[in-house]
PDB file of C-alpha atoms and ligand atoms in Angstrom:
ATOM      1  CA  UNK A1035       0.000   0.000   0.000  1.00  0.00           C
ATOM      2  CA  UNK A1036       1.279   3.513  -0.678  1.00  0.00           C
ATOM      3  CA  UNK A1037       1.109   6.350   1.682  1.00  0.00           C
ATOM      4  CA  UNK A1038      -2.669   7.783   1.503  1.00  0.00           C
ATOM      5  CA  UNK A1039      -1.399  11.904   2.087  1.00  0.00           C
ATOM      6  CA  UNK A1040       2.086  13.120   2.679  1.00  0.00           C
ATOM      7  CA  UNK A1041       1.795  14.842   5.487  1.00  0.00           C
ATOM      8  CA  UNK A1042       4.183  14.947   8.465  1.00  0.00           C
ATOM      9  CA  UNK A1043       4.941  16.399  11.524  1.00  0.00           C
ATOM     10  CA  UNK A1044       8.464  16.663  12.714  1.00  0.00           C
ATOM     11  CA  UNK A1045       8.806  18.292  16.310  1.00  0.00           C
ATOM     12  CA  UNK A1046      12.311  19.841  17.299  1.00  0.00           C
ATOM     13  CA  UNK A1047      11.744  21.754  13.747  1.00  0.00           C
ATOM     14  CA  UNK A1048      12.454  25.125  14.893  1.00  0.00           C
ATOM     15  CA  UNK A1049      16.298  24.026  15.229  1.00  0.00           C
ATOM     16  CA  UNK A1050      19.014  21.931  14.359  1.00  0.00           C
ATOM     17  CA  UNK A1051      18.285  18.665  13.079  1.00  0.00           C
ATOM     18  CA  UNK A1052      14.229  19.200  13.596  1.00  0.00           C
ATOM     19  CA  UNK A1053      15.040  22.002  10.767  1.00  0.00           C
ATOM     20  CA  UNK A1054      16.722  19.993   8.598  1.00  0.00           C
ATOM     21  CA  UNK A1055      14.516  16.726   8.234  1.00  0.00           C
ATOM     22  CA  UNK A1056      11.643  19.040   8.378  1.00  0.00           C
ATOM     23  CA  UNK A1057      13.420  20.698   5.007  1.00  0.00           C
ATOM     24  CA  UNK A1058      14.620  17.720   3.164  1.00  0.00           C
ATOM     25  CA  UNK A1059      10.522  15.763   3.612  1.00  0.00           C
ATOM     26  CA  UNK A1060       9.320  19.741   2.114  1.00  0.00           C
ATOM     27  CA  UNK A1061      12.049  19.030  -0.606  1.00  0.00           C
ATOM     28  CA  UNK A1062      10.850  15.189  -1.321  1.00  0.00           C
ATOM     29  CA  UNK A1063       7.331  16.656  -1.668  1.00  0.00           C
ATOM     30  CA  UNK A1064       5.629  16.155   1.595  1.00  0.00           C
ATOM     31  CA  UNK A1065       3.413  18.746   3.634  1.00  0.00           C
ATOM     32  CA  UNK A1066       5.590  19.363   6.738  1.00  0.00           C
ATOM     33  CA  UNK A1067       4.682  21.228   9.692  1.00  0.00           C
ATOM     34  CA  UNK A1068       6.685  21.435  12.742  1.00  0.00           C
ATOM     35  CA  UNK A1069       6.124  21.141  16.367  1.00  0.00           C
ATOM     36  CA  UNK A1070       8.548  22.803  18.699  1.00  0.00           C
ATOM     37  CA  UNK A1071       9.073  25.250  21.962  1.00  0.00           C
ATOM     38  CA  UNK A1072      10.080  28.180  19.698  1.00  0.00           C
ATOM     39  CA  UNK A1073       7.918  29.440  17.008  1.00  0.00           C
ATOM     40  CA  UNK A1074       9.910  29.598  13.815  1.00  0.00           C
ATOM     41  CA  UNK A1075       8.467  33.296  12.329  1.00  0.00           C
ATOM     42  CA  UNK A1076       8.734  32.757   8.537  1.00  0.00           C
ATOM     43  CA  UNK A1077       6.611  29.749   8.749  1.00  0.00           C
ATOM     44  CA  UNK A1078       3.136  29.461   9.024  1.00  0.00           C
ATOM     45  CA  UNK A1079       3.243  25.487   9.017  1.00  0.00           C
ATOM     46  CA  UNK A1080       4.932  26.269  12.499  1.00  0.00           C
ATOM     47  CA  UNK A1081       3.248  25.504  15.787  1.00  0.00           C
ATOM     48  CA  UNK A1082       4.047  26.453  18.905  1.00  0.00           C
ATOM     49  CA  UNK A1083       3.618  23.826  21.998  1.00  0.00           C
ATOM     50  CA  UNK A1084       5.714  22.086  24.438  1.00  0.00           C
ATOM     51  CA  UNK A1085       5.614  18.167  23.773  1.00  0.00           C
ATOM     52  CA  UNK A1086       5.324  17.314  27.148  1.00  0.00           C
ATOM     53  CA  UNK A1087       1.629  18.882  27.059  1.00  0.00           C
ATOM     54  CA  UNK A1088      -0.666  16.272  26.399  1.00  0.00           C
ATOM     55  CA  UNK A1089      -3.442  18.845  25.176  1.00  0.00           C
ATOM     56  CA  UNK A1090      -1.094  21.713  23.701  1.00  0.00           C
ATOM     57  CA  UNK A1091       0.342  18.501  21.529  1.00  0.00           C
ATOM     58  CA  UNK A1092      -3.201  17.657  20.542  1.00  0.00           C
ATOM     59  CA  UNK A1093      -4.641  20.951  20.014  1.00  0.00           C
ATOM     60  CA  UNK A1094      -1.464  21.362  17.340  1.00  0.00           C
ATOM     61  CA  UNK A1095      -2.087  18.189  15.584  1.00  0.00           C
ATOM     62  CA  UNK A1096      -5.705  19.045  15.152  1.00  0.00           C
ATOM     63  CA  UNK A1097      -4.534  22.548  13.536  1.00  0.00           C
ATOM     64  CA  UNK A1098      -2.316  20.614  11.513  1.00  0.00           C
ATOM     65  CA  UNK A1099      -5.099  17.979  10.122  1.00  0.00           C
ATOM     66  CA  UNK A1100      -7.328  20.368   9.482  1.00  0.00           C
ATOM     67  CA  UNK A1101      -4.598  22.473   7.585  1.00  0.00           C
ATOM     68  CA  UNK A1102      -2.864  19.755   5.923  1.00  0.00           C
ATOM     69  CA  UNK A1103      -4.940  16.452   6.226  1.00  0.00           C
ATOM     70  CA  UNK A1104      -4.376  13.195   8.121  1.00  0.00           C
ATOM     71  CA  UNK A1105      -0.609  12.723   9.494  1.00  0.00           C
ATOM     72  CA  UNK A1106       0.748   9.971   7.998  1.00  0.00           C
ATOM     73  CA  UNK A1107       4.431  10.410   8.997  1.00  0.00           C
ATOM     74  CA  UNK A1108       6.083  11.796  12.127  1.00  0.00           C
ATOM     75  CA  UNK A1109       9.530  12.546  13.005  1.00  0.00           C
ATOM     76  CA  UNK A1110      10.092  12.680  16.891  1.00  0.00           C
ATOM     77  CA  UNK A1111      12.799  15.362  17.169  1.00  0.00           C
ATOM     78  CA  UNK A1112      12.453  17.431  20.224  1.00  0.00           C
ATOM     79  CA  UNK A1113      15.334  16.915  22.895  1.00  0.00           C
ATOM     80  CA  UNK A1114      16.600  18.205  26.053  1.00  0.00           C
ATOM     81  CA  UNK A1115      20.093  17.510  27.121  1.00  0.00           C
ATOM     82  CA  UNK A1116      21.431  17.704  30.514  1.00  0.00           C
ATOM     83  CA  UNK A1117      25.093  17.546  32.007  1.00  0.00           C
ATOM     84  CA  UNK A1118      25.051  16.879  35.532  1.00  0.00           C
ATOM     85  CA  UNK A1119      26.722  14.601  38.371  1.00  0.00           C
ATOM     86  CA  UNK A1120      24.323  11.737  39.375  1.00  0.00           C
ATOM     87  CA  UNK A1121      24.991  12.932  42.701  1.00  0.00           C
ATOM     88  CA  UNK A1122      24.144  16.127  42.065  1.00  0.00           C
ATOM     89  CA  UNK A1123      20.926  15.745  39.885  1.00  0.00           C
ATOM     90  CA  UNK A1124      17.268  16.745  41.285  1.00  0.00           C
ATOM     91  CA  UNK A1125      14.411  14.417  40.655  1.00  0.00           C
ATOM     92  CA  UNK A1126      12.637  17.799  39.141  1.00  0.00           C
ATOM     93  CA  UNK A1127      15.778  17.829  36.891  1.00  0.00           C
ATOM     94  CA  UNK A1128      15.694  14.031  35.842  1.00  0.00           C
ATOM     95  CA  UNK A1129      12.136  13.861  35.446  1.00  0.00           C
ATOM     96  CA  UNK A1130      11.846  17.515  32.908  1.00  0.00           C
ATOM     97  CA  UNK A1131      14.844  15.738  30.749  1.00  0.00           C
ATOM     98  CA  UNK A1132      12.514  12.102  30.508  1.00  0.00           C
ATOM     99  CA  UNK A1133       9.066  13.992  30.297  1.00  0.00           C
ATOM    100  CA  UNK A1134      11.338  16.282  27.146  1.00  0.00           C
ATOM    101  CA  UNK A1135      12.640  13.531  25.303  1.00  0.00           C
ATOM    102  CA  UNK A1136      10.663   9.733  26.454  1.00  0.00           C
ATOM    103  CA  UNK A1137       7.124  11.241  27.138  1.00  0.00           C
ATOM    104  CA  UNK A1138       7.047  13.956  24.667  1.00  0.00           C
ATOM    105  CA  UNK A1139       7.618  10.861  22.573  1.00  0.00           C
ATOM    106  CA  UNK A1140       4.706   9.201  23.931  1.00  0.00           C
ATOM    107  CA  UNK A1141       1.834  11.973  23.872  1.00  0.00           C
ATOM    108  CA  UNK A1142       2.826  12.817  20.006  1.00  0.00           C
ATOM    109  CA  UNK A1143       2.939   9.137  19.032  1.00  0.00           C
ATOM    110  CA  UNK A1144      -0.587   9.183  20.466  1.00  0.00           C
ATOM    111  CA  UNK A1145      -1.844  12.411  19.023  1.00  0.00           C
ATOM    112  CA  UNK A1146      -1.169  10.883  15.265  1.00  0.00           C
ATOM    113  CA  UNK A1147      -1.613   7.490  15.813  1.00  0.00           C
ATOM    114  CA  UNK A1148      -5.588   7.293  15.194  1.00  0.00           C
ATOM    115  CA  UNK A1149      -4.759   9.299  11.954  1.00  0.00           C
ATOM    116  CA  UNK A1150      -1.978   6.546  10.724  1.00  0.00           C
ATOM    117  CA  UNK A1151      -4.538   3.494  11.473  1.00  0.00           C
ATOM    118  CA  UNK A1152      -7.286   5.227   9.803  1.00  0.00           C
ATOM    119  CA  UNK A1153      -4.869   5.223   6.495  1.00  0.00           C
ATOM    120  CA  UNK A1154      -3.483   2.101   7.099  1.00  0.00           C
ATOM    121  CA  UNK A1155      -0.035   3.033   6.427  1.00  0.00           C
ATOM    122  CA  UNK A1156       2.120   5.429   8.422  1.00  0.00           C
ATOM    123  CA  UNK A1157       5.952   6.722   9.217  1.00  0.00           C
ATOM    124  CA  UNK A1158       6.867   7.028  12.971  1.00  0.00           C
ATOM    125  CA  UNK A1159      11.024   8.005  13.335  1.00  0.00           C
ATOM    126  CA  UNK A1160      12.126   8.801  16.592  1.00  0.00           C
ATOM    127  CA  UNK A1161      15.662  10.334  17.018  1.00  0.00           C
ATOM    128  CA  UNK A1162      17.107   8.690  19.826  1.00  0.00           C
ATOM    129  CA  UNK A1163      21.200   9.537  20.897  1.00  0.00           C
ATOM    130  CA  UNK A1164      24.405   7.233  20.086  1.00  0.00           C
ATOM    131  CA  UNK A1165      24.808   8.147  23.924  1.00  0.00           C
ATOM    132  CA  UNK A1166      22.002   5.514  24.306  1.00  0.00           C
ATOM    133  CA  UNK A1167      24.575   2.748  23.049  1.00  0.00           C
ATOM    134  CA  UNK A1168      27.245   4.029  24.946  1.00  0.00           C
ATOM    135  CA  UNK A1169      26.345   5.342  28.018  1.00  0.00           C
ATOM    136  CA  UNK A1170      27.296   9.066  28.994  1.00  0.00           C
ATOM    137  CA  UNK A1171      28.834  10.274  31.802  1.00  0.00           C
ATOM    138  CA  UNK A1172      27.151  12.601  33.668  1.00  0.00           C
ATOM    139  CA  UNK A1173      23.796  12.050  31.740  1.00  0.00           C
ATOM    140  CA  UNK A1174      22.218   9.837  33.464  1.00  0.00           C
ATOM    141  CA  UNK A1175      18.829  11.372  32.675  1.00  0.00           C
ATOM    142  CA  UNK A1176      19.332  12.079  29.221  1.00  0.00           C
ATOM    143  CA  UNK A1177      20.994   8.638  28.362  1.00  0.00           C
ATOM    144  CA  UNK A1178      18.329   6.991  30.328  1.00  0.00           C
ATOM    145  CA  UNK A1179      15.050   8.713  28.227  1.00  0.00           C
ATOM    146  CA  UNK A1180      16.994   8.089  24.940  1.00  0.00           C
ATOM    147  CA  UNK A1181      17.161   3.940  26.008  1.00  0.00           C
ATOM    148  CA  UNK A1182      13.706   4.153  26.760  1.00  0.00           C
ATOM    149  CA  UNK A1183      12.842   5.853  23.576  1.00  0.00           C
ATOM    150  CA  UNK A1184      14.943   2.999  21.717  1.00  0.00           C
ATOM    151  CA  UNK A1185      12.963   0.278  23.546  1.00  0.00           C
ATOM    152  CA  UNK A1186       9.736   2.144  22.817  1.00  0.00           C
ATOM    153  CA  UNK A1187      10.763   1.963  19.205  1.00  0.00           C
ATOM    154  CA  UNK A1188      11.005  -1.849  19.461  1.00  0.00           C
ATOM    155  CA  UNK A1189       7.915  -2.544  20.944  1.00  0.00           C
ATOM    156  CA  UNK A1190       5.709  -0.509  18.626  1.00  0.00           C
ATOM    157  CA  UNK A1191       7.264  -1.422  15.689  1.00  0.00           C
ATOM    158  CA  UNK A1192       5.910  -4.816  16.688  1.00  0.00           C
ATOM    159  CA  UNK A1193       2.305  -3.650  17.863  1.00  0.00           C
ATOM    160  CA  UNK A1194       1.712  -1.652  14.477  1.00  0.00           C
ATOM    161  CA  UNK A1195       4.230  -3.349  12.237  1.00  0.00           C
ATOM    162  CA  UNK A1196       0.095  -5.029  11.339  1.00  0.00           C
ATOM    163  CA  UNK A1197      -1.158  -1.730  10.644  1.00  0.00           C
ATOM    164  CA  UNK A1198       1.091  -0.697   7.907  1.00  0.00           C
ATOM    165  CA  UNK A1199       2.964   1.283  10.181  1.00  0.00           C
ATOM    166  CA  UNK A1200       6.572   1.719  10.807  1.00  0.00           C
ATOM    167  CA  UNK A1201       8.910   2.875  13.795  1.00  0.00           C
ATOM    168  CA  UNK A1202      12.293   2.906  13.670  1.00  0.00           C
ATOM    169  CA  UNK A1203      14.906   5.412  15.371  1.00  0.00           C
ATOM    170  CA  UNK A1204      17.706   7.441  14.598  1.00  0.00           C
ATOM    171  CA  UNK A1205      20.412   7.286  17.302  1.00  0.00           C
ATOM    172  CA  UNK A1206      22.166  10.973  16.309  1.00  0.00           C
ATOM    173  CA  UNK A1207      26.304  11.403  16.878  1.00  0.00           C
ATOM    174  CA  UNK A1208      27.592  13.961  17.176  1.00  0.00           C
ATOM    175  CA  UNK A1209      26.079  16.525  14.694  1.00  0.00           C
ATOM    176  CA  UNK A1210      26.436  20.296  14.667  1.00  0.00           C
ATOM    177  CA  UNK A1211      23.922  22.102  15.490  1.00  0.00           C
ATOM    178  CA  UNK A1212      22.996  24.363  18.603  1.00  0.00           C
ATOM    179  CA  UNK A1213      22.651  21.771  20.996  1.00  0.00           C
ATOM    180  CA  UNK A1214      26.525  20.599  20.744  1.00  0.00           C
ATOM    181  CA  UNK A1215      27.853  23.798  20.440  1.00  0.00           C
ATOM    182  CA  UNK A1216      25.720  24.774  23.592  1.00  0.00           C
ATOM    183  CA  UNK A1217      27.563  22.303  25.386  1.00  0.00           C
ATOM    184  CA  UNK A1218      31.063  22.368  23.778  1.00  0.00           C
ATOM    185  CA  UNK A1219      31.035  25.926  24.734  1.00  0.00           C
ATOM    186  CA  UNK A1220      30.212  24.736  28.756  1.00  0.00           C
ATOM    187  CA  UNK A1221      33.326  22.560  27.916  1.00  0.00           C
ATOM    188  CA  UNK A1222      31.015  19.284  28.418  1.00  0.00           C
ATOM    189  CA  UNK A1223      32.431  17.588  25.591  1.00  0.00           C
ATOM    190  CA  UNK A1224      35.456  16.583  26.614  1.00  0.00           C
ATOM    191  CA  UNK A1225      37.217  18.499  24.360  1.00  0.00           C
ATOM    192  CA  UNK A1226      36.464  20.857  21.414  1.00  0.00           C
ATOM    193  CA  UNK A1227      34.642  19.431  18.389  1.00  0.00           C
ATOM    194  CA  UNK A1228      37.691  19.600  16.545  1.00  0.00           C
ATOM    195  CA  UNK A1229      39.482  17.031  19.180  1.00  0.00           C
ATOM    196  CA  UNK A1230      36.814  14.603  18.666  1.00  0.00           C
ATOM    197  CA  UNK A1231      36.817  15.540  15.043  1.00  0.00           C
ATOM    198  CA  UNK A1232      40.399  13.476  15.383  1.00  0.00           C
ATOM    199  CA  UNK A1233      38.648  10.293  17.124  1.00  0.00           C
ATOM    200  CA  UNK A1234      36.159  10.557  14.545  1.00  0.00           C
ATOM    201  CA  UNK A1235      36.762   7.379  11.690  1.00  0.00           C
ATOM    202  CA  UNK A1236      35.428   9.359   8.568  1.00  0.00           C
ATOM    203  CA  UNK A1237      36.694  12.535  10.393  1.00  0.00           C
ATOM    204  CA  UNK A1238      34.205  14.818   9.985  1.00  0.00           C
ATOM    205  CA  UNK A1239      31.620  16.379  12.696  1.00  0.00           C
ATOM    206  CA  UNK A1240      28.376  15.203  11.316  1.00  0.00           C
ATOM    207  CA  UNK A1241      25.478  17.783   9.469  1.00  0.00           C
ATOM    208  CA  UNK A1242      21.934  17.889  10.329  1.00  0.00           C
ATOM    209  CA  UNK A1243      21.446  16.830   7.130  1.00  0.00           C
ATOM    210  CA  UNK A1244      23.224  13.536   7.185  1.00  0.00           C
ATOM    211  CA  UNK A1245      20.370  12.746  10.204  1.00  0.00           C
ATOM    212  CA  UNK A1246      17.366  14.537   7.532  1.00  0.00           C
ATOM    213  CA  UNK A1247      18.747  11.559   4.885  1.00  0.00           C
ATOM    214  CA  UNK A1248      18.655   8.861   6.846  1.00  0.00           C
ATOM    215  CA  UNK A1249      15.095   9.699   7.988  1.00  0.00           C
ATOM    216  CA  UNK A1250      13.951  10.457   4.525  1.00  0.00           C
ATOM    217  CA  UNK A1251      14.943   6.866   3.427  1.00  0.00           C
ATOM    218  CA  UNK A1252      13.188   5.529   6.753  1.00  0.00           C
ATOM    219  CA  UNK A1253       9.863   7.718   5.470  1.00  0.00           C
ATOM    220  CA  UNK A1254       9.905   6.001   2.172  1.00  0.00           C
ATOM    221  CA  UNK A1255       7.846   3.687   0.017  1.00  0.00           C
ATOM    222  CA  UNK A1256      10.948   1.277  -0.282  1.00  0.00           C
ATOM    223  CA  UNK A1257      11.540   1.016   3.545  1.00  0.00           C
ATOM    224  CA  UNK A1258       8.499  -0.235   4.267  1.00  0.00           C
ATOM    225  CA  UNK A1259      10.089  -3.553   5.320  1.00  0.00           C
ATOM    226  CA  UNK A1260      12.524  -1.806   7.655  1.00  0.00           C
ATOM    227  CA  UNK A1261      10.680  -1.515  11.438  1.00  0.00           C
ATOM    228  CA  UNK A1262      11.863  -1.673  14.837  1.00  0.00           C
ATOM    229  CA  UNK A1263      15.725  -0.656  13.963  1.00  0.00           C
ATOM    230  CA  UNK A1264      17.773   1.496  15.193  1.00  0.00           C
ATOM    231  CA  UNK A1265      19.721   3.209  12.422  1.00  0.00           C
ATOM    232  CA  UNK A1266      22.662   4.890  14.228  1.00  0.00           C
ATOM    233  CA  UNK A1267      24.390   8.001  12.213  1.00  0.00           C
ATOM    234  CA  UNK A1268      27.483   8.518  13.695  1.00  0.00           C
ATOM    235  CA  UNK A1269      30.737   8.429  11.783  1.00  0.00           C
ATOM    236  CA  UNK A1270      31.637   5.391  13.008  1.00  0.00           C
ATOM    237  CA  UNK A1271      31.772   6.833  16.103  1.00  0.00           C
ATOM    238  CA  UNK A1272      29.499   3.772  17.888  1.00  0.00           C
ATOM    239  CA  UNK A1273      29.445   0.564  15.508  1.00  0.00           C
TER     240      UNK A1273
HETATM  241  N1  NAD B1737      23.329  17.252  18.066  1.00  0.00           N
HETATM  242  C1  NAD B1737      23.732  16.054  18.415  1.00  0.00           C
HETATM  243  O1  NAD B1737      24.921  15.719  18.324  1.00  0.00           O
HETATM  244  C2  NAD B1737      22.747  15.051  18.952  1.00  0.00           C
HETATM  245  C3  NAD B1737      23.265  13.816  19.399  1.00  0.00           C
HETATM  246  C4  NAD B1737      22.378  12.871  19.882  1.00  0.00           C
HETATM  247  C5  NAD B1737      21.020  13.116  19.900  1.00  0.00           C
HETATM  248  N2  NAD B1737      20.543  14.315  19.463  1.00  0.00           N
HETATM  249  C6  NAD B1737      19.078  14.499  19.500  1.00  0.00           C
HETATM  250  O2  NAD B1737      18.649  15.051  18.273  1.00  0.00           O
HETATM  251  C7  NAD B1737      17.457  15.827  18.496  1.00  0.00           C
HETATM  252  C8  NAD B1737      17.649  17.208  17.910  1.00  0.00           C
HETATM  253  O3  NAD B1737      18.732  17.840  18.600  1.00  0.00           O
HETATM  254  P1  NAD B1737      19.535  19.089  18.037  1.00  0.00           P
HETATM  255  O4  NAD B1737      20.966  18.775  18.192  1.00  0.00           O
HETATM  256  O5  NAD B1737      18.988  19.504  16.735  1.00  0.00           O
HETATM  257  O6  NAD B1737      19.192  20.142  19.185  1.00  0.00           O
HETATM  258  P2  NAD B1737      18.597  21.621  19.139  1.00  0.00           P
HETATM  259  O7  NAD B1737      18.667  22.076  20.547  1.00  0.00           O
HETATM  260  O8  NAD B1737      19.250  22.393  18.065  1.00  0.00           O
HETATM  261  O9  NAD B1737      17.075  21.382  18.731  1.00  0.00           O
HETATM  262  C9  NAD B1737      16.165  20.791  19.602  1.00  0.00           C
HETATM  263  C10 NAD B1737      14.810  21.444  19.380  1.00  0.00           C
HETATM  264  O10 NAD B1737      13.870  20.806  20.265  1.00  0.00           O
HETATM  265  C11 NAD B1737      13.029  21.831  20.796  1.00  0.00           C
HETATM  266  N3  NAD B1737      12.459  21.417  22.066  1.00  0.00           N
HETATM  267  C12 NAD B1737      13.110  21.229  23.242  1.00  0.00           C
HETATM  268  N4  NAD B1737      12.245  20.917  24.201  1.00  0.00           N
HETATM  269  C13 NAD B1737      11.011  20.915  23.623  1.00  0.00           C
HETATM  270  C14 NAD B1737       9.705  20.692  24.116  1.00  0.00           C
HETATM  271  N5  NAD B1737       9.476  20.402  25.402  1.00  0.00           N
HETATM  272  N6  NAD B1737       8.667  20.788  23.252  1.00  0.00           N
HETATM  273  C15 NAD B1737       8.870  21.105  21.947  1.00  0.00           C
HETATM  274  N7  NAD B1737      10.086  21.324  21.426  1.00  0.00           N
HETATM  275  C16 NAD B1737      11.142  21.248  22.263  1.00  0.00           C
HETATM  276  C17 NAD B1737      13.946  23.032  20.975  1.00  0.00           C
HETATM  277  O11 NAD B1737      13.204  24.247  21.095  1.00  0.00           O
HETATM  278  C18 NAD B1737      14.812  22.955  19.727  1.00  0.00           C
HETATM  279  O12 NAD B1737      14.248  23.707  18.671  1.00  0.00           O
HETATM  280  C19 NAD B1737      17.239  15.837  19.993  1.00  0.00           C
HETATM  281  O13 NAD B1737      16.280  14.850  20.326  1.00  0.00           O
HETATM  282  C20 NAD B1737      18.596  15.464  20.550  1.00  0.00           C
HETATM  283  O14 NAD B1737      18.480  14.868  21.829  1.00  0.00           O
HETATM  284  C21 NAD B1737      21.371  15.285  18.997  1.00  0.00           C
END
């Protein structure tokens, strides 16, 4: 079966890699609007709402559907990273970093859903974190929401793999955007980009884009028999 509408939502799309999936799917033909904290002003398929906010995430999608039609295809995006000492880490801390990146998940996965059965096909791509394969110092939280998001990937890949729907996730390493240089600039790296540049096998710091191509195969008619992978984008970094 082919997909009924092309129309997605990617959340996270008023930055980084959000941005630049959000622009490749316009470029392969597909009604895109995004879904993030910060309302991107040029757009008008931008909508403003936190993804931990069950209604502000449903109120969006219904703006969006009545906009653009049924969502058949949706791109999980939104993150929040965190660098902090286990020791030193709230709960309130912890829990905004897994509501951000494993429940945000949740509450757009369920916004779209009824939209994707009603078609019988859909898209679901979560981007997860290479940090999920090799743990993190010092983000416990972070590394922790991206393992559930992973696992969540797995499971519902199975559950609507009958449906004509596909999940599968993008583990992200090390890409440039504002999140990494937010942190390289708090020296929470580890070193400049350009040190781990060195450690990097293909030597390069990775492009949003390079994340936006591997989800825009995922989104395809000819990956319709990939589900329940996790498709890491890294450099090499994590094999
Ligand atoms: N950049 C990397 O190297 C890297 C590595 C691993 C994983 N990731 C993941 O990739 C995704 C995109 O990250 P990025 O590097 O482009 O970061 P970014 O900070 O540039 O973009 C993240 C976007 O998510 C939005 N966002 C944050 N909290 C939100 C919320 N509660 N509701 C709605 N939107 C919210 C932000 O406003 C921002 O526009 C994130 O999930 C991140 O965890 C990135």
């Amino acid at each position: 079966m082919t997909a009924p509408t092309k129309t997605a939502i990617v959340t996270g799309g008023g930055s980084g890699i959000g941005q630049a999936i959000a622009k490749r799917l316009r470029a392969d033909g597909y009604s895109v609007a995004t879904l993030d904290l910060r309302p991107v002003h040029d757009d008008d398929l931008a909508f403003t709402a936190d993804v931990t906010d069950a209604t502000a995430v449903l109120a969006a999608h219904a703006a969006v559907r009545e906009k653009l039609g049924p969502v058949t295809v949706l791109v999980n995006a939104a993150g929040l990273d965190g660098f902090k000492r286990f020791a030193d880490l709230s709960f309130q801390e912890w829990q905004r970093v897994i509501d951000v990146n494993l429940h945000g998940v949740f509450h757009c996965v369920q916004s779209v859903l009824p939209d994707m059965l009603d078609a019988g096909w859909g898209r679901i791509v979560n981007i997860s974190s290479s940090s999920a394969h090799s743990g993190q110092p010092f983000m416990a939280h972070y590394v922790s929401a991206k393992s559930a998001v992973n696992g969540l990937t797995k499971a519902l890949a199975l559950e609507l793999g009958p449906a004509g729907i596909t999940v599968n996730a993008v583990p992200p390493g090390f890409i440039d955007t504002p999140m990494l240089r937010g942190a390289e600039q708090k020296r929470l790296l580890g070193g400049s980009v350009e040190d781990h540049i060195k450690r990097t096998p293909v030597r390069r710091v990775g492009q949003p884009e390079d994340i936006a191509a591997a989800c825009a195969f995922l989104i395809s008619e000819e990956a319709g028999y990939i589900t329940g992978q996790i498709l890491g984008v890294n450099g090499g970094r994590n094999t």
